[in-house]
């Protein structure tokens, strides 16, 4: 049960999202004593998007990272070449087994159109061909796509503490390719555009799996109510409510109404 704590209305709520994701990761880490296996579909080059790299390198997490784009996969493979806890696969995931075209900007276009997020790829050409992008700036490569349940069975993977899906608009098909419940994830993260049919399908899938969905920017975060906990001292420290030394005043007590030390008035 969620208990009402009153209204919190930060001016820039999106600035809280990285910290909230870090708190969720910490909660999963604590719940499973550091033994966390990540299943990531659409891992990209491994250094953008969700902050898994630091968890793999510093917290002992392990995982299976799946990336369909050959160029992005090459960077991902190189990044984890020396790891014995992270496996990488170069294939796509869908609800059918088929070879499908994967669209992305050419390297030259990626350098030219710097406002386009790096590493974007999709089987949906319209996701890449946004306004101002000429046809010759888009490349396509045929990639094998498999159902995730078949991949997991082949590899003998029957559980994952964190599941992350970023499939360039193909998330609904990914979710249809495996059963979420048997993997018993503590946390599921799905890239989704609010208000779309795919977003609604992702929310329905999370709820059907007993997970409560929350929206953190471009991510839906699903976990079982009451299952994850964040230490109160971590939370209060993040909101700058700690006292630095004996006799020192709390920043929230000395700050004026416009002072950034108050998270309800600051950069959040």
Short mmCIF file of C-alpha atoms in Angstrom, two decimals:
data_model
loop_
_atom_site.label_atom_id
_atom_site.label_comp_id
_atom_site.label_asym_id
_atom_site.label_seq_id
_atom_site.Cartn_x
_atom_site.Cartn_y
_atom_site.Cartn_z
CA UNK A 1 0.00 0.00 0.00
CA UNK A 2 1.28 3.46 -0.91
CA UNK A 3 0.74 5.98 1.89
CA UNK A 4 0.06 9.60 0.99
CA UNK A 5 2.94 11.92 1.90
CA UNK A 6 1.39 15.06 0.48
CA UNK A 7 2.13 16.90 -2.75
CA UNK A 8 5.69 17.19 -4.05
CA UNK A 9 5.93 19.47 -7.08
CA UNK A 10 9.50 20.02 -8.29
CA UNK A 11 10.01 22.58 -11.03
CA UNK A 12 12.04 20.19 -13.19
CA UNK A 13 10.95 16.66 -12.25
CA UNK A 14 12.90 15.07 -15.13
CA UNK A 15 16.13 15.95 -13.34
CA UNK A 16 15.23 13.47 -10.62
CA UNK A 17 15.07 10.51 -13.03
CA UNK A 18 18.78 9.53 -13.02
CA UNK A 19 18.83 9.49 -9.22
CA UNK A 20 15.58 7.53 -9.06
CA UNK A 21 16.96 4.91 -11.45
CA UNK A 22 20.13 4.70 -9.34
CA UNK A 23 17.97 4.20 -6.24
CA UNK A 24 16.06 1.41 -7.97
CA UNK A 25 19.34 -0.27 -8.94
CA UNK A 26 20.59 0.07 -5.36
CA UNK A 27 17.36 -1.45 -4.06
CA UNK A 28 17.66 -4.45 -6.41
CA UNK A 29 21.32 -4.84 -5.43
CA UNK A 30 20.44 -4.86 -1.73
CA UNK A 31 17.44 -7.18 -2.18
CA UNK A 32 19.58 -9.81 -3.89
CA UNK A 33 22.79 -9.31 -1.94
CA UNK A 34 24.66 -8.06 -4.98
CA UNK A 35 23.86 -11.16 -7.04
CA UNK A 36 22.10 -9.37 -9.88
CA UNK A 37 21.71 -10.72 -13.42
CA UNK A 38 20.68 -8.22 -16.09
CA UNK A 39 18.86 -9.18 -19.28
CA UNK A 40 19.06 -6.22 -21.66
CA UNK A 41 17.43 -6.22 -25.09
CA UNK A 42 18.69 -3.33 -27.20
CA UNK A 43 21.93 -2.67 -25.34
CA UNK A 44 23.38 -0.35 -27.98
CA UNK A 45 27.09 0.31 -27.65
CA UNK A 46 26.87 -0.20 -23.89
CA UNK A 47 27.75 3.26 -22.64
CA UNK A 48 24.56 5.25 -23.24
CA UNK A 49 21.03 4.85 -21.96
CA UNK A 50 20.67 3.01 -18.67
CA UNK A 51 23.74 3.11 -16.38
CA UNK A 52 24.53 -0.60 -16.27
CA UNK A 53 28.25 -0.30 -17.05
CA UNK A 54 29.23 0.92 -13.60
CA UNK A 55 27.22 -1.89 -12.03
CA UNK A 56 29.01 -4.49 -14.14
CA UNK A 57 32.43 -3.01 -13.45
CA UNK A 58 32.05 -1.95 -9.83
CA UNK A 59 29.20 -3.87 -8.21
CA UNK A 60 29.76 -7.38 -9.53
CA UNK A 61 26.58 -7.56 -11.59
CA UNK A 62 26.41 -10.03 -14.48
CA UNK A 63 24.23 -10.16 -17.54
CA UNK A 64 23.25 -11.03 -21.07
CA UNK A 65 23.25 -8.03 -23.40
CA UNK A 66 21.53 -8.33 -26.78
CA UNK A 67 22.11 -5.82 -29.57
CA UNK A 68 21.01 -6.28 -33.21
CA UNK A 69 22.95 -3.49 -34.95
CA UNK A 70 26.35 -4.83 -36.14
CA UNK A 71 28.22 -1.58 -35.56
CA UNK A 72 26.80 -0.97 -32.11
CA UNK A 73 27.36 -4.61 -31.23
CA UNK A 74 31.04 -4.36 -32.19
CA UNK A 75 31.48 -1.52 -29.69
CA UNK A 76 29.49 -3.43 -27.05
CA UNK A 77 31.58 -6.55 -27.55
CA UNK A 78 34.82 -4.58 -27.26
CA UNK A 79 33.58 -2.89 -24.10
CA UNK A 80 33.02 -6.22 -22.35
CA UNK A 81 35.81 -8.20 -24.01
CA UNK A 82 37.66 -8.75 -20.72
CA UNK A 83 34.59 -9.56 -18.63
CA UNK A 84 33.74 -13.09 -17.55
CA UNK A 85 30.37 -12.00 -16.13
CA UNK A 86 28.81 -10.28 -19.15
CA UNK A 87 27.81 -12.13 -22.34
CA UNK A 88 26.80 -10.31 -25.53
CA UNK A 89 24.73 -11.49 -28.49
CA UNK A 90 24.38 -9.91 -31.94
CA UNK A 91 20.74 -10.52 -32.89
CA UNK A 92 17.31 -8.95 -32.71
CA UNK A 93 14.35 -10.02 -30.60
CA UNK A 94 10.78 -10.23 -31.86
CA UNK A 95 7.68 -12.40 -31.58
CA UNK A 96 8.65 -14.21 -34.80
CA UNK A 97 11.84 -15.81 -36.05
CA UNK A 98 12.83 -13.97 -39.22
CA UNK A 99 15.46 -11.89 -40.95
CA UNK A 100 14.33 -8.26 -40.80
CA UNK A 101 15.83 -4.96 -42.04
CA UNK A 102 17.28 -2.77 -39.31
CA UNK A 103 17.47 0.95 -40.12
CA UNK A 104 19.92 3.50 -38.76
CA UNK A 105 21.74 6.66 -39.78
CA UNK A 106 24.91 6.22 -41.79
CA UNK A 107 28.11 7.13 -39.89
CA UNK A 108 28.39 10.29 -41.98
CA UNK A 109 24.80 11.30 -41.20
CA UNK A 110 25.30 10.56 -37.50
CA UNK A 111 28.20 13.01 -37.49
CA UNK A 112 26.17 15.60 -39.40
CA UNK A 113 22.89 15.40 -37.46
CA UNK A 114 24.25 15.72 -33.95
CA UNK A 115 20.86 16.36 -32.37
CA UNK A 116 19.68 12.88 -33.31
CA UNK A 117 20.37 10.51 -30.38
CA UNK A 118 23.47 8.44 -31.04
CA UNK A 119 23.09 4.71 -31.56
CA UNK A 120 19.46 4.81 -32.66
CA UNK A 121 18.34 1.82 -34.76
CA UNK A 122 14.93 0.37 -35.53
CA UNK A 123 13.15 -2.04 -37.85
CA UNK A 124 10.65 0.82 -38.24
CA UNK A 125 12.15 3.13 -40.85
CA UNK A 126 9.93 6.03 -39.78
CA UNK A 127 11.62 6.01 -36.37
CA UNK A 128 14.86 6.99 -38.12
CA UNK A 129 13.49 9.07 -41.01
CA UNK A 130 12.51 12.02 -38.85
CA UNK A 131 12.01 15.54 -40.17
CA UNK A 132 15.06 16.88 -41.96
CA UNK A 133 16.73 13.49 -42.50
CA UNK A 134 17.23 12.77 -46.23
CA UNK A 135 16.71 9.28 -47.64
CA UNK A 136 20.40 8.79 -48.42
CA UNK A 137 21.27 9.37 -44.75
CA UNK A 138 19.56 6.12 -43.75
CA UNK A 139 21.18 2.70 -44.09
CA UNK A 140 19.55 -0.70 -43.66
CA UNK A 141 21.07 -4.06 -42.80
CA UNK A 142 19.32 -7.43 -42.59
CA UNK A 143 19.52 -8.92 -39.11
CA UNK A 144 18.29 -12.25 -37.69
CA UNK A 145 15.47 -11.85 -35.16
CA UNK A 146 14.54 -14.63 -32.72
CA UNK A 147 11.99 -15.09 -29.97
CA UNK A 148 13.50 -14.37 -26.58
CA UNK A 149 12.07 -17.52 -24.98
CA UNK A 150 14.00 -19.62 -27.52
CA UNK A 151 17.23 -17.71 -26.82
CA UNK A 152 16.88 -18.08 -23.05
CA UNK A 153 16.07 -21.79 -23.31
CA UNK A 154 19.11 -22.38 -25.52
CA UNK A 155 21.36 -20.60 -23.02
CA UNK A 156 19.76 -22.15 -19.93
CA UNK A 157 18.70 -18.81 -18.44
CA UNK A 158 15.64 -19.14 -16.20
CA UNK A 159 15.77 -15.98 -14.09
CA UNK A 160 16.83 -12.34 -14.26
CA UNK A 161 16.76 -9.75 -11.52
CA UNK A 162 16.64 -6.80 -13.96
CA UNK A 163 15.11 -6.83 -17.44
CA UNK A 164 15.56 -3.81 -19.72
CA UNK A 165 13.99 -3.45 -23.17
CA UNK A 166 14.81 -0.69 -25.66
CA UNK A 167 13.83 -1.95 -29.09
CA UNK A 168 13.23 1.16 -31.17
CA UNK A 169 9.45 0.97 -31.18
CA UNK A 170 9.42 -2.84 -31.31
CA UNK A 171 9.02 -3.30 -27.54
CA UNK A 172 5.52 -4.76 -27.76
CA UNK A 173 6.75 -7.57 -30.03
CA UNK A 174 9.68 -8.23 -27.69
CA UNK A 175 7.30 -8.55 -24.75
CA UNK A 176 5.20 -11.06 -26.69
CA UNK A 177 8.27 -13.23 -27.32
CA UNK A 178 8.66 -14.50 -23.74
CA UNK A 179 6.81 -14.95 -20.47
CA UNK A 180 7.75 -12.33 -17.92
CA UNK A 181 6.51 -14.12 -14.81
CA UNK A 182 8.78 -17.20 -14.78
CA UNK A 183 11.90 -15.00 -14.89
CA UNK A 184 10.78 -13.38 -11.59
CA UNK A 185 12.43 -10.01 -12.19
CA UNK A 186 12.73 -7.54 -9.33
CA UNK A 187 12.75 -4.64 -11.80
CA UNK A 188 11.64 -4.27 -15.42
CA UNK A 189 12.51 -1.19 -17.49
CA UNK A 190 10.80 -0.63 -20.85
CA UNK A 191 11.52 2.27 -23.20
CA UNK A 192 8.14 3.70 -24.13
CA UNK A 193 6.52 6.83 -25.56
CA UNK A 194 3.69 7.93 -23.29
CA UNK A 195 0.22 7.74 -24.78
CA UNK A 196 1.01 5.30 -27.58
CA UNK A 197 -0.51 1.88 -28.14
CA UNK A 198 2.88 0.30 -27.44
CA UNK A 199 3.04 2.17 -24.14
CA UNK A 200 -0.40 0.89 -23.15
CA UNK A 201 0.61 -2.66 -24.07
CA UNK A 202 3.77 -2.40 -21.97
CA UNK A 203 1.81 -1.12 -18.97
CA UNK A 204 -0.69 -3.97 -19.35
CA UNK A 205 2.13 -6.53 -19.52
CA UNK A 206 3.75 -5.19 -16.37
CA UNK A 207 0.48 -5.24 -14.46
CA UNK A 208 -0.34 -8.73 -15.69
CA UNK A 209 3.01 -9.81 -14.25
CA UNK A 210 2.15 -8.37 -10.84
CA UNK A 211 4.38 -5.32 -11.30
CA UNK A 212 3.32 -1.73 -10.61
CA UNK A 213 4.43 0.60 -13.44
CA UNK A 214 5.97 4.02 -12.87
CA UNK A 215 7.19 6.50 -15.47
CA UNK A 216 10.74 7.80 -15.29
CA UNK A 217 11.26 9.96 -18.36
CA UNK A 218 11.35 7.70 -21.41
CA UNK A 219 11.30 4.56 -19.26
CA UNK A 220 8.51 2.59 -17.66
CA UNK A 221 9.80 1.03 -14.44
CA UNK A 222 7.86 -1.93 -13.08
CA UNK A 223 8.34 -3.71 -9.77
CA UNK A 224 6.18 -5.50 -7.23
CA UNK A 225 4.62 -3.13 -4.67
CA UNK A 226 6.54 -3.19 -1.40
CA UNK A 227 9.37 -5.29 -2.85
CA UNK A 228 12.12 -2.67 -3.17
CA UNK A 229 13.38 -0.39 -0.41
CA UNK A 230 15.66 2.63 -0.35
CA UNK A 231 17.40 3.45 2.98
CA UNK A 232 15.97 6.66 4.37
CA UNK A 233 19.45 8.08 5.01
CA UNK A 234 20.26 7.72 1.30
CA UNK A 235 17.05 9.49 0.36
CA UNK A 236 17.51 12.35 2.83
CA UNK A 237 21.15 12.76 1.83
CA UNK A 238 20.18 13.03 -1.83
CA UNK A 239 17.71 15.79 -0.97
CA UNK A 240 20.47 17.58 0.96
CA UNK A 241 18.81 17.19 4.33
CA UNK A 242 21.93 16.02 6.14
CA UNK A 243 23.73 18.02 8.83
CA UNK A 244 27.42 18.42 7.99
CA UNK A 245 28.78 18.93 11.49
CA UNK A 246 27.87 19.47 15.11
CA UNK A 247 25.76 22.58 15.44
CA UNK A 248 25.46 23.04 11.66
CA UNK A 249 22.03 23.99 10.43
CA UNK A 250 20.07 21.94 7.92
CA UNK A 251 20.32 23.56 4.49
CA UNK A 252 16.55 23.50 4.16
CA UNK A 253 16.22 25.57 7.33
CA UNK A 254 18.68 28.28 6.28
CA UNK A 255 17.76 28.49 2.62
CA UNK A 256 15.32 31.04 1.31
CA UNK A 257 12.30 30.03 -0.79
CA UNK A 258 14.28 30.34 -4.01
CA UNK A 259 17.45 28.63 -2.81
CA UNK A 260 18.39 25.44 -4.77
CA UNK A 261 19.15 23.72 -1.44
CA UNK A 262 15.41 23.14 -1.20
CA UNK A 263 14.62 20.39 -3.76
CA UNK A 264 11.11 21.72 -4.24
CA UNK A 265 12.55 25.02 -5.44
CA UNK A 266 15.85 23.98 -7.00
CA UNK A 267 17.11 22.26 -10.10
CA UNK A 268 14.94 19.15 -9.74
#
